Every structure is written in C-alpha cells, then in structure tokens.
CSV table of C-alpha atoms in Angstrom, one decimal:
chain,number,residue,atom,x,y,z
A,1,UNK,CA,48.8,127.2,53.3
A,2,UNK,CA,47.3,126.9,49.8
A,3,UNK,CA,43.5,126.5,49.9
A,4,UNK,CA,42.4,123.5,47.9
A,5,UNK,CA,40.3,123.9,44.7
A,6,UNK,CA,37.2,121.7,44.7
A,7,UNK,CA,34.9,121.0,41.8
A,8,UNK,CA,31.3,120.0,42.7
A,9,UNK,CA,29.7,117.9,40.0
A,10,UNK,CA,25.9,117.5,40.6
A,11,UNK,CA,22.9,118.0,38.4
A,12,UNK,CA,20.8,119.2,41.4
A,13,UNK,CA,21.2,123.0,41.7
A,14,UNK,CA,20.2,123.0,45.4
A,15,UNK,CA,23.0,120.5,46.2
A,16,UNK,CA,25.5,122.5,44.3
A,17,UNK,CA,24.4,125.6,46.2
A,18,UNK,CA,24.6,124.0,49.6
A,19,UNK,CA,28.0,122.5,48.8
A,20,UNK,CA,29.4,125.7,47.6
A,21,UNK,CA,28.3,127.6,50.7
A,22,UNK,CA,29.6,124.9,53.0
A,23,UNK,CA,32.9,124.5,51.3
A,24,UNK,CA,33.6,128.2,50.8
A,25,UNK,CA,32.9,128.7,54.5
A,26,UNK,CA,35.7,126.2,55.2
A,27,UNK,CA,38.2,128.2,53.1
A,28,UNK,CA,38.1,126.1,49.9
A,29,UNK,CA,37.9,127.6,46.4
A,30,UNK,CA,34.8,126.1,44.8
A,31,UNK,CA,33.5,125.7,41.3
A,32,UNK,CA,30.7,123.6,40.1
A,33,UNK,CA,29.4,121.7,37.0
A,34,UNK,CA,26.0,120.3,36.2
A,35,UNK,CA,27.1,117.4,34.0
A,36,UNK,CA,30.1,115.1,33.5
A,37,UNK,CA,30.8,116.8,30.2
A,38,UNK,CA,30.9,120.2,31.8
A,39,UNK,CA,33.1,118.9,34.6
A,40,UNK,CA,35.6,117.4,32.2
A,41,UNK,CA,35.7,120.8,30.3
A,42,UNK,CA,36.4,122.6,33.6
A,43,UNK,CA,39.1,120.1,34.5
A,44,UNK,CA,40.8,120.6,31.2
A,45,UNK,CA,40.8,124.4,31.7
A,46,UNK,CA,41.9,124.5,35.3
A,47,UNK,CA,43.6,122.4,37.9
A,48,UNK,CA,41.5,121.1,40.8
A,49,UNK,CA,42.6,119.2,43.9
A,50,UNK,CA,39.4,117.4,44.5
A,51,UNK,CA,36.2,116.5,42.7
A,52,UNK,CA,32.9,115.8,44.5
A,53,UNK,CA,31.0,113.7,42.0
A,54,UNK,CA,27.4,112.6,42.0
A,55,UNK,CA,26.8,109.3,40.3
A,56,UNK,CA,23.3,109.9,39.0
A,57,UNK,CA,23.6,112.5,36.3
A,58,UNK,CA,22.2,112.9,32.8
A,59,UNK,CA,24.6,112.6,29.9
A,60,UNK,CA,27.8,110.5,30.3
A,61,UNK,CA,26.9,109.6,33.9
A,62,UNK,CA,29.0,109.6,37.1
A,63,UNK,CA,31.0,106.4,36.6
A,64,UNK,CA,32.1,107.2,33.1
A,65,UNK,CA,33.0,110.7,34.2
A,66,UNK,CA,35.0,109.3,37.1
A,67,UNK,CA,37.0,107.1,34.7
A,68,UNK,CA,37.6,110.0,32.3
A,69,UNK,CA,38.7,112.2,35.1
A,70,UNK,CA,41.1,109.6,36.4
A,71,UNK,CA,42.6,109.1,32.9
A,72,UNK,CA,43.7,112.8,32.8
A,73,UNK,CA,43.9,114.1,36.3
A,74,UNK,CA,45.4,113.2,39.6
A,75,UNK,CA,42.7,115.1,41.6
A,76,UNK,CA,41.1,113.2,44.4
A,77,UNK,CA,37.6,112.0,43.6
A,78,UNK,CA,35.0,111.7,46.3
A,79,UNK,CA,31.8,110.1,45.0
A,80,UNK,CA,28.4,111.1,46.5
A,81,UNK,CA,25.5,108.8,45.8
A,82,UNK,CA,22.2,107.6,47.1
A,83,UNK,CA,23.2,104.1,46.0
A,84,UNK,CA,24.5,102.1,48.9
A,85,UNK,CA,25.1,98.6,47.6
A,86,UNK,CA,28.5,97.1,47.9
A,87,UNK,CA,28.6,96.7,44.1
A,88,UNK,CA,28.0,100.4,43.5
A,89,UNK,CA,30.8,101.3,45.9
A,90,UNK,CA,33.2,98.7,44.3
A,91,UNK,CA,32.4,100.0,40.8
A,92,UNK,CA,33.1,103.6,41.8
A,93,UNK,CA,36.3,102.8,43.5
A,94,UNK,CA,37.4,100.7,40.6
A,95,UNK,CA,36.6,103.5,38.3
A,96,UNK,CA,39.2,105.7,40.1
A,97,UNK,CA,37.3,107.2,43.0
A,98,UNK,CA,39.2,107.7,46.2
A,99,UNK,CA,36.2,107.6,48.5
A,100,UNK,CA,32.5,107.0,48.4
A,101,UNK,CA,30.0,108.8,50.6
A,102,UNK,CA,26.4,107.6,50.7
A,103,UNK,CA,23.6,110.2,50.7
A,104,UNK,CA,22.2,111.4,53.0
A,105,UNK,CA,25.4,112.4,54.9
A,106,UNK,CA,26.2,114.8,57.6
A,107,UNK,CA,28.3,117.9,56.8
A,108,UNK,CA,31.0,117.1,59.4
A,109,UNK,CA,31.5,113.6,57.9
A,110,UNK,CA,31.8,115.0,54.4
A,111,UNK,CA,34.3,117.6,55.4
A,112,UNK,CA,36.4,115.0,57.3
A,113,UNK,CA,36.4,112.8,54.2
A,114,UNK,CA,37.4,115.8,52.0
A,115,UNK,CA,40.3,116.6,54.4
A,116,UNK,CA,41.4,112.9,54.4
A,117,UNK,CA,41.3,112.8,50.6
A,118,UNK,CA,43.2,116.1,50.3
A,119,UNK,CA,45.9,114.7,52.6
A,120,UNK,CA,46.7,112.1,50.0
A,121,UNK,CA,47.1,114.4,47.1
A,122,UNK,CA,49.6,117.3,46.6
A,123,UNK,CA,47.8,120.6,46.3
A,124,UNK,CA,47.9,122.4,42.9
A,125,UNK,CA,49.9,125.3,44.4
A,126,UNK,CA,52.3,123.2,46.4
A,127,UNK,CA,56.0,123.2,45.5
A,128,UNK,CA,55.7,119.7,44.0
A,129,UNK,CA,53.8,121.4,41.1
A,130,UNK,CA,56.5,124.0,40.6
A,131,UNK,CA,58.0,124.8,37.3
A,132,UNK,CA,61.7,125.4,37.8
A,133,UNK,CA,63.2,127.6,35.1
A,134,UNK,CA,66.9,127.8,34.7
A,135,UNK,CA,69.0,129.2,31.9
A,136,UNK,CA,67.9,127.0,28.9
A,137,UNK,CA,66.3,124.4,31.1
A,138,UNK,CA,62.7,124.0,32.3
A,139,UNK,CA,61.7,121.3,34.8
A,140,UNK,CA,58.0,120.9,35.5
A,141,UNK,CA,57.7,118.9,38.7
A,142,UNK,CA,54.0,118.4,38.3
A,143,UNK,CA,53.8,117.1,34.8
A,144,UNK,CA,57.3,115.5,35.0
A,145,UNK,CA,58.4,117.1,31.9
A,146,UNK,CA,61.8,118.6,31.2
A,147,UNK,CA,62.7,120.9,28.3
A,148,UNK,CA,66.2,122.0,27.3
A,149,UNK,CA,66.5,125.0,25.0
A,150,UNK,CA,62.7,124.7,24.4
A,151,UNK,CA,62.9,121.0,23.2
A,152,UNK,CA,61.4,118.3,25.4
A,153,UNK,CA,64.0,116.0,26.9
A,154,UNK,CA,63.0,112.4,27.4
A,155,UNK,CA,63.8,111.1,30.9
A,156,UNK,CA,63.1,107.7,32.2
A,157,UNK,CA,61.0,107.6,35.4
A,158,UNK,CA,64.1,106.9,37.5
A,159,UNK,CA,66.1,109.7,35.9
A,160,UNK,CA,63.2,112.1,36.6
A,161,UNK,CA,62.9,110.9,40.2
A,162,UNK,CA,66.6,111.5,40.7
A,163,UNK,CA,66.4,115.0,39.1
A,164,UNK,CA,63.4,115.7,41.2
A,165,UNK,CA,65.2,114.9,44.4
A,166,UNK,CA,68.2,116.9,43.4
A,167,UNK,CA,66.2,120.0,42.4
A,168,UNK,CA,64.1,119.9,45.5
A,169,UNK,CA,67.2,119.8,47.7
A,170,UNK,CA,69.3,122.4,45.9
A,171,UNK,CA,72.7,123.8,46.8
A,172,UNK,CA,73.4,121.2,49.4
A,173,UNK,CA,75.7,118.2,49.0
A,174,UNK,CA,73.6,115.0,49.1
A,175,UNK,CA,75.5,111.8,50.0
A,176,UNK,CA,75.4,108.9,47.6
A,177,UNK,CA,73.6,106.6,50.0
A,178,UNK,CA,70.9,109.2,50.8
A,179,UNK,CA,70.3,109.7,47.0
A,180,UNK,CA,70.2,106.0,46.3
A,181,UNK,CA,67.7,105.4,49.2
A,182,UNK,CA,65.5,108.3,48.3
A,183,UNK,CA,65.2,107.3,44.6
A,184,UNK,CA,65.6,103.5,44.6
A,185,UNK,CA,64.4,102.6,48.0
A,186,UNK,CA,65.8,101.4,51.4
A,187,UNK,CA,67.5,98.3,49.9
A,188,UNK,CA,70.0,100.5,48.1
A,189,UNK,CA,72.8,102.5,49.5
A,190,UNK,CA,76.1,101.1,48.4
A,191,UNK,CA,75.7,101.1,44.6
A,192,UNK,CA,77.7,104.3,44.0
A,193,UNK,CA,78.6,103.2,40.4
A,194,UNK,CA,75.0,102.6,39.6
A,195,UNK,CA,74.2,106.1,40.8
A,196,UNK,CA,77.1,107.5,38.8
A,197,UNK,CA,75.7,106.0,35.6
A,198,UNK,CA,72.4,107.8,36.1
A,199,UNK,CA,74.0,111.1,37.0
A,200,UNK,CA,76.1,110.8,33.8
A,201,UNK,CA,72.9,110.1,31.8
A,202,UNK,CA,71.1,113.0,33.4
A,203,UNK,CA,74.1,115.3,32.6
A,204,UNK,CA,74.1,114.2,29.0
A,205,UNK,CA,70.4,115.1,28.8
A,206,UNK,CA,70.2,118.4,30.7
A,207,UNK,CA,73.6,120.0,30.9
A,208,UNK,CA,74.6,122.4,28.2
A,209,UNK,CA,78.1,120.9,28.3
A,210,UNK,CA,78.0,117.4,30.1
A,211,UNK,CA,81.7,117.2,30.5
A,212,UNK,CA,81.7,120.5,32.4
A,213,UNK,CA,78.5,120.2,34.4
A,214,UNK,CA,76.8,123.4,35.5
A,215,UNK,CA,73.8,122.1,37.5
A,216,UNK,CA,74.7,118.6,38.8
A,217,UNK,CA,78.1,118.8,40.5
A,218,UNK,CA,80.1,116.1,42.0
A,219,UNK,CA,81.1,116.4,45.7
A,220,UNK,CA,84.2,114.3,45.8
A,221,UNK,CA,84.0,111.3,48.1
A,222,UNK,CA,80.5,112.4,49.3
A,223,UNK,CA,77.8,112.7,46.6
A,224,UNK,CA,76.3,115.2,44.3
A,225,UNK,CA,74.9,118.8,44.6
A,226,UNK,CA,72.4,120.5,42.4
A,227,UNK,CA,73.3,124.1,41.8
A,228,UNK,CA,70.3,126.3,41.7
A,229,UNK,CA,71.4,129.7,40.4
A,230,UNK,CA,70.1,132.7,42.2
A,231,UNK,CA,67.7,135.1,40.4
A,232,UNK,CA,70.5,137.6,39.8
A,233,UNK,CA,72.7,134.8,38.3
A,234,UNK,CA,69.9,133.9,35.9
A,235,UNK,CA,69.3,137.5,34.9
A,236,UNK,CA,73.1,138.2,34.4
A,237,UNK,CA,74.5,134.8,33.3
B,1,UNK,CA,84.3,96.3,10.8
B,2,UNK,CA,88.1,96.0,11.0
B,3,UNK,CA,90.2,93.5,9.3
B,4,UNK,CA,90.6,90.5,11.5
B,5,UNK,CA,87.4,91.2,13.4
B,6,UNK,CA,84.2,89.4,12.5
B,7,UNK,CA,80.9,90.0,14.2
B,8,UNK,CA,78.3,87.3,14.4
B,9,UNK,CA,75.3,86.5,16.5
B,10,UNK,CA,72.3,88.6,15.3
B,11,UNK,CA,70.5,89.9,12.3
B,12,UNK,CA,71.9,93.1,10.8
B,13,UNK,CA,68.5,95.0,10.9
B,14,UNK,CA,68.1,94.3,14.6
B,15,UNK,CA,71.6,95.4,15.3
B,16,UNK,CA,71.0,98.7,13.4
B,17,UNK,CA,67.8,99.4,15.3
B,18,UNK,CA,69.5,98.8,18.6
B,19,UNK,CA,72.5,100.9,17.6
B,20,UNK,CA,70.2,103.9,17.7
B,21,UNK,CA,69.0,103.3,21.3
B,22,UNK,CA,70.9,103.5,24.6
B,23,UNK,CA,72.6,100.3,25.2
B,24,UNK,CA,74.3,98.7,28.2
B,25,UNK,CA,77.3,96.7,27.0
B,26,UNK,CA,78.3,93.7,29.0
B,27,UNK,CA,81.9,92.6,28.2
B,28,UNK,CA,82.3,88.8,28.5
B,29,UNK,CA,85.0,87.8,30.8
B,30,UNK,CA,84.1,84.4,32.1
B,31,UNK,CA,80.7,82.7,32.3
B,32,UNK,CA,80.1,83.1,36.1
B,33,UNK,CA,81.3,86.7,36.1
B,34,UNK,CA,79.4,87.6,33.0
B,35,UNK,CA,76.2,86.3,34.6
B,36,UNK,CA,76.8,88.6,37.5
B,37,UNK,CA,77.4,91.5,35.1
B,38,UNK,CA,74.2,90.6,33.3
B,39,UNK,CA,72.1,90.8,36.5
B,40,UNK,CA,73.5,94.3,37.2
B,41,UNK,CA,73.0,95.3,33.5
B,42,UNK,CA,69.4,94.1,33.6
B,43,UNK,CA,68.7,96.4,36.5
B,44,UNK,CA,70.4,99.3,34.8
B,45,UNK,CA,68.7,98.6,31.5
B,46,UNK,CA,65.3,98.5,33.1
B,47,UNK,CA,65.8,101.9,34.8
B,48,UNK,CA,67.4,103.5,31.8
B,49,UNK,CA,65.0,102.0,29.2
B,50,UNK,CA,68.1,100.6,27.5
B,51,UNK,CA,68.9,97.3,25.9
B,52,UNK,CA,71.7,94.9,26.7
B,53,UNK,CA,74.4,93.8,24.3
B,54,UNK,CA,76.8,91.1,25.4
B,55,UNK,CA,80.1,91.7,23.7
B,56,UNK,CA,82.0,88.4,23.4
B,57,UNK,CA,85.6,88.8,22.1
B,58,UNK,CA,86.6,85.4,21.0
B,59,UNK,CA,90.3,85.4,20.7
B,60,UNK,CA,91.8,83.0,18.1
B,61,UNK,CA,95.5,82.5,18.7
B,62,UNK,CA,97.9,83.2,15.8
B,63,UNK,CA,98.8,79.7,14.7
B,64,UNK,CA,95.1,78.9,14.1
B,65,UNK,CA,93.2,80.3,11.2
B,66,UNK,CA,90.7,83.1,12.2
B,67,UNK,CA,87.9,81.4,10.3
B,68,UNK,CA,88.1,78.4,12.7
B,69,UNK,CA,87.6,79.6,16.3
B,70,UNK,CA,88.1,77.0,19.0
B,71,UNK,CA,84.5,77.4,20.2
B,72,UNK,CA,81.6,77.6,17.8
B,73,UNK,CA,79.9,81.0,17.6
B,74,UNK,CA,76.5,79.4,17.5
B,75,UNK,CA,77.3,77.6,20.7
B,76,UNK,CA,78.3,80.8,22.5
B,77,UNK,CA,75.2,82.6,21.3
B,78,UNK,CA,72.9,79.7,22.2
B,79,UNK,CA,74.5,79.6,25.7
B,80,UNK,CA,73.7,83.2,26.3
B,81,UNK,CA,70.2,82.9,24.9
B,82,UNK,CA,69.5,80.1,27.4
B,83,UNK,CA,70.8,82.2,30.2
B,84,UNK,CA,68.8,85.2,29.1
B,85,UNK,CA,65.7,83.2,28.9
B,86,UNK,CA,66.2,81.9,32.4
B,87,UNK,CA,66.8,85.4,33.7
B,88,UNK,CA,63.9,86.8,31.6
B,89,UNK,CA,65.9,89.6,30.1
B,90,UNK,CA,66.1,90.8,26.5
B,91,UNK,CA,69.7,90.8,25.2
B,92,UNK,CA,71.7,90.7,22.0
B,93,UNK,CA,74.9,88.7,21.8
B,94,UNK,CA,77.7,89.9,19.6
B,95,UNK,CA,80.5,87.5,19.2
B,96,UNK,CA,83.7,89.0,17.7
B,97,UNK,CA,86.2,86.6,16.4
B,98,UNK,CA,89.5,88.4,16.7
B,99,UNK,CA,93.2,88.2,17.4
B,100,UNK,CA,93.3,90.8,20.2
B,101,UNK,CA,90.6,91.7,22.8
B,102,UNK,CA,91.6,95.4,23.0
B,103,UNK,CA,91.2,95.8,19.2
B,104,UNK,CA,87.8,94.3,19.2
B,105,UNK,CA,86.5,96.3,22.1
B,106,UNK,CA,87.6,99.5,20.3
B,107,UNK,CA,85.5,98.4,17.4
B,108,UNK,CA,82.5,97.0,19.4
B,109,UNK,CA,82.0,99.9,21.8
B,110,UNK,CA,81.0,103.3,20.5
B,111,UNK,CA,82.5,106.4,22.1
B,112,UNK,CA,81.5,107.0,25.7
B,113,UNK,CA,79.7,103.7,25.9
B,114,UNK,CA,78.0,102.4,29.0
B,115,UNK,CA,79.9,99.2,30.0
B,116,UNK,CA,79.3,96.6,32.7
B,117,UNK,CA,82.2,94.3,33.7
B,118,UNK,CA,82.1,91.9,36.6
B,119,UNK,CA,85.1,90.4,38.3
B,120,UNK,CA,87.0,90.0,41.5
B,121,UNK,CA,88.4,93.1,43.2
B,122,UNK,CA,91.8,92.8,44.8
B,123,UNK,CA,94.5,95.1,46.1
B,124,UNK,CA,96.6,93.9,43.2
B,125,UNK,CA,94.4,94.7,40.1
B,126,UNK,CA,92.9,91.6,38.6
B,127,UNK,CA,92.6,91.1,34.8
B,128,UNK,CA,89.0,92.5,34.9
B,129,UNK,CA,89.9,95.5,37.1
B,130,UNK,CA,92.6,96.3,34.6
B,131,UNK,CA,90.2,96.0,31.7
B,132,UNK,CA,87.7,98.2,33.4
B,133,UNK,CA,90.4,100.8,34.2
B,134,UNK,CA,91.5,100.8,30.5
B,135,UNK,CA,88.0,101.3,29.3
B,136,UNK,CA,87.3,104.1,31.7
B,137,UNK,CA,90.5,105.7,30.6
B,138,UNK,CA,89.2,105.6,27.0
B,139,UNK,CA,86.2,107.6,28.1
B,140,UNK,CA,83.6,104.8,28.6
B,141,UNK,CA,81.2,104.9,31.5
B,142,UNK,CA,82.3,101.7,33.3
B,143,UNK,CA,80.4,99.9,36.0
B,144,UNK,CA,82.6,97.3,37.7
B,145,UNK,CA,80.6,94.9,39.8
B,146,UNK,CA,81.8,92.3,42.2
B,147,UNK,CA,79.9,89.5,44.0
B,148,UNK,CA,79.1,92.0,46.8
B,149,UNK,CA,77.6,94.5,44.3
B,150,UNK,CA,73.9,94.9,44.8
B,151,UNK,CA,73.6,91.5,46.3
C-alpha cells in the first residue's frame, strides 16, 4: 500500500516536530512548512495527500491558505486550531477544509481523523493518478488530460469519464449497460445509441484512424473493449 | 447553397460561429416527434458540449412557386423558439425551403454529422426509420429515438 504524504503547516517549531515524529512513526511521509506561502510553494512542487493546517499563522493566514490550497489541489485538508467557536469551524469548512480539530487534541483522535480524511481522497501513488502512455496517446488519469501526438485533446467530462472507465478495465469486453451505468448512473442502461455517439466522438479524438479503431473496439451485440497493448507491442509496433 | 434550397431562420454570423463547433442536428419530422428528438438532443448536447440545430426541410410542391411556402418561415422559427424556451435549451432553427427533402439534407448536414431523429419503430420500417437508415448509410452518426428512448 502506498504511504500517504502529509504536509504539516504550523508556525510553531515544537508542534511541527511532534507532528513529524508522530506521523512518521505511523508510516506516513511527512514534510512541513512554517507559513502559508511556504506550504503553497511545497504543494506546487510536490503532490501531497493531506495537509494539516494551523489557522493562526503569520503572513497570509490559515483560512486564506486553505482557500488557495483548495483552488489548486485535491489534497485533504485537516485544520488544527485553538479556536473552537462554531463560526470558526464553519468558515474553515467553507474555505475548503475537510475536517476541523480543536486544540488541544489527543494523538489517537488526530490519527483517526487523518485516516478518515485519507479514506476519502485517492492517494498520489494510486492507479487513479496513473499516466497511461500508448503509441502516440497519453492519458493522465489524475489531471484528466489527454494528449495525442503531443497535442492536448479536449474531452468533455463525460467523454473523459467514459475513457477512464474503459482504460481502467482494459482488454475485457464491457457490456453497453454496464458502461452506461458506470458513466451516466443507475438510471441509464438501455441507451445504446447514446453510448455509440460518445464512443464515436472519443474515437475521432483519440484514435489515429477513427474508422479503423485501434484502442476502442466494438464487441458485436455486447459492448466495447479497450485494447491496452502489452509493453512489447509498444516497443515493436 | 444549392439552387432550389433557401436557408432562413438565423443570422449568418451566428450560423458561421456554430458551424465551427460540434453540433447535434435534429431533423424535423413532425412536431411531437421533433420535440422528443429535441429532448434527446439536449441531453447529448449537454454531455458533448455541443449545440443543437433543428433542420426543418419545408417542401414546396411543384405547382406552387418556391418563394411562397405554404407555412411561413417566421412562424416555424417562432414555434421552435417557444418550445426551446419552455425546455430551457439553446438551439438554432434552420428552415430550408426546398422541392425535395433528401436534397436539402445533403446540403444541410455536413459529412459525418451527428443527427437525431425521433419516430415510431415498427417491424415494417416507418418513414422516419427509413430516413434514419438512409442518413446512416450516407455516413452520418444517427441516433433514432422512440417514445421508449430514455424515458
């Protein structure tokens, strides 16, 4: 299992030290920052799964930092603060925090809240953040970007969701109904023509030759199959 | 624009802008069925970030002059605008006054267009089923929806 990366943001060196020791002992990878500015810089440079954020900090402050992190990152944010009023909690949660822990807190409670927050976010090393590289085609499942021959291809959210489902279930025929329900939801299942339109659009965007698809193949009377070439196929096309 | 085919219903600039984007073409058959097709097209257009164009071939029979269609173009456009407002969808209506529906569809639809047609499905192909089959044969991506479709 991938160990989560946690960024501790607090201006108190003692707290940073205690947090680091505690979290490293639990198997997490830990980095720290003294200010909001430093935290944002570290988040730009590396991917973190969770941010432990103090509210009372010099500089841009905890709430503003929280908002800025949420604008650019999907990391879970757990706010740590001595402020215990309802308004402070609501402000922090509205600013994008996932949880709010009032100081002083017990270590078991904090660790439990970290585990709970991490359950809700995919880890940076998980397959969901994989970049799939095929001949002339690159699919970044984390950033939801697709490039064909080095040029970015614009997919609509539904087109990407469909492609995502296909590439994460490669080389197996997926029935129409299953694809429709996975991408559009449980109310769908019979709209085969609707699905065909999206498959055709995807082929036009990602296939080298849409009329002779190489990746998204039709399984007659059943559904579709995404062909993931083996490493040797990619090396000797 | 071919001889004998006149397009009316929207400003040229808007038409040119939309020609560059993906469009979902709804071919007018009759009012009730076209409304059904519009609902399906609206869902498709939302998910594909496309816009909807209703293609209305208005056939003028030969004895009558082509300049004088039996139904006013403005009336047809207004009727669809009202429907679109009620359904809260953004669409363009293109009315083609013509002698023959097939000719006008060849002009109105670009190659490999996305087309939505609604109609009744029957073991003996209905007029709409035949039209959908013809368009699919010409290479268009045709969605044929019936009253059961996505209801």
